[in-house]
Coordinates of C-alpha atoms in Angstrom, one line a residue:
X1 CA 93.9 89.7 94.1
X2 CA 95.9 90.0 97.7
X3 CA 93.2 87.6 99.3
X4 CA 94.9 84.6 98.6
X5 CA 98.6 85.7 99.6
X6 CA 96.7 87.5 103.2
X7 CA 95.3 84.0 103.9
X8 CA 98.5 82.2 103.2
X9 CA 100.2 84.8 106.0
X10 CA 97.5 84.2 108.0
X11 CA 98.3 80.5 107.3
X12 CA 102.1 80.5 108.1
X13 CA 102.0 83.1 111.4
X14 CA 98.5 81.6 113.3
X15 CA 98.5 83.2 116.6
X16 CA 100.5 86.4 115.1
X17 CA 98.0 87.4 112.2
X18 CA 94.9 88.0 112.1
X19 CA 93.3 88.8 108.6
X20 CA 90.1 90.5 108.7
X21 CA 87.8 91.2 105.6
X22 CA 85.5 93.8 105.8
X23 CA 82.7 94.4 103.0
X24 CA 82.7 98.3 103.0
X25 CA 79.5 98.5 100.7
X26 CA 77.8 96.4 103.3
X27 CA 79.3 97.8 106.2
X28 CA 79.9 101.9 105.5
X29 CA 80.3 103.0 109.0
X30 CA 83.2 100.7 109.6
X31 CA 84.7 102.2 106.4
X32 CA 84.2 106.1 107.5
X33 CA 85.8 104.9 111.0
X34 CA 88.6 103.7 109.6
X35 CA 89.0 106.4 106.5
X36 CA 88.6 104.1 103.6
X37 CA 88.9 105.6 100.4
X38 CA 90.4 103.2 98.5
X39 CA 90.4 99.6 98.0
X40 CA 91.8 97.4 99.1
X41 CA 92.8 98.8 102.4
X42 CA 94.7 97.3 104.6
X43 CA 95.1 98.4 108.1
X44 CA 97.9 96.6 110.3
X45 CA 96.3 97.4 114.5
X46 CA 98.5 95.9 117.0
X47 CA 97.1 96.1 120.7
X48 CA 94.4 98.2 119.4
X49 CA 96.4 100.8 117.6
X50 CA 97.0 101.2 114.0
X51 CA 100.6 100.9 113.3
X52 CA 100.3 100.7 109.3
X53 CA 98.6 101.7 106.5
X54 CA 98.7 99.9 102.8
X55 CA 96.3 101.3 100.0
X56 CA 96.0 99.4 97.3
X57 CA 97.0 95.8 96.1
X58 CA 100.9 94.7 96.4
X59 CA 102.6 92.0 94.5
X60 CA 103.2 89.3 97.1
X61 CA 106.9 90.1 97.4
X62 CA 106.5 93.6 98.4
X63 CA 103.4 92.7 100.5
X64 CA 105.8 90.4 102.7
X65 CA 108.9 92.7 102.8
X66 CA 106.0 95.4 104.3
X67 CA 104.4 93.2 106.7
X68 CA 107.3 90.9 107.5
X69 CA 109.1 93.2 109.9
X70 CA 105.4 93.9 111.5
X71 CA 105.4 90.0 112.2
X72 CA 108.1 89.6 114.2
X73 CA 107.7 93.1 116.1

């Protein structure tokens, strides 16, 4: 449901945002590491430190006002 807005601001900031997709069924360990409960998960790490956190799936407005600021940071 948020796939295709992620890869359309993936799209629009190249070299400035990276979207990863991790399959947590295939991949449990990275799930435990990074505490995912819930999904979808998304974690925002900038220079190797998480600096947000958004559980569960935003309309695309709200999902833009949230990582907007994080994009030009």
């Amino acid at each position: 449901m948020i796939s295709p807005v992620l890869e359309e601001l993936a799209e629009r900031h190249a070299g400035h945002l990276k979207v990863v997709k991790i399959d947590v069924d295939a991949n449990p360990e990275l799930a435990r590491r990074f505490g995912a409960q819930s999904i979808p998960l998304l974690i925002v790490i900038r220079d190797g430190h998480e600096i947000d956190r958004i559980v569960g799936a935003l309309p695309r407005a709200a999902l833009e006002q949230r990582l907007g600021p994080l994009l030009t940071a």
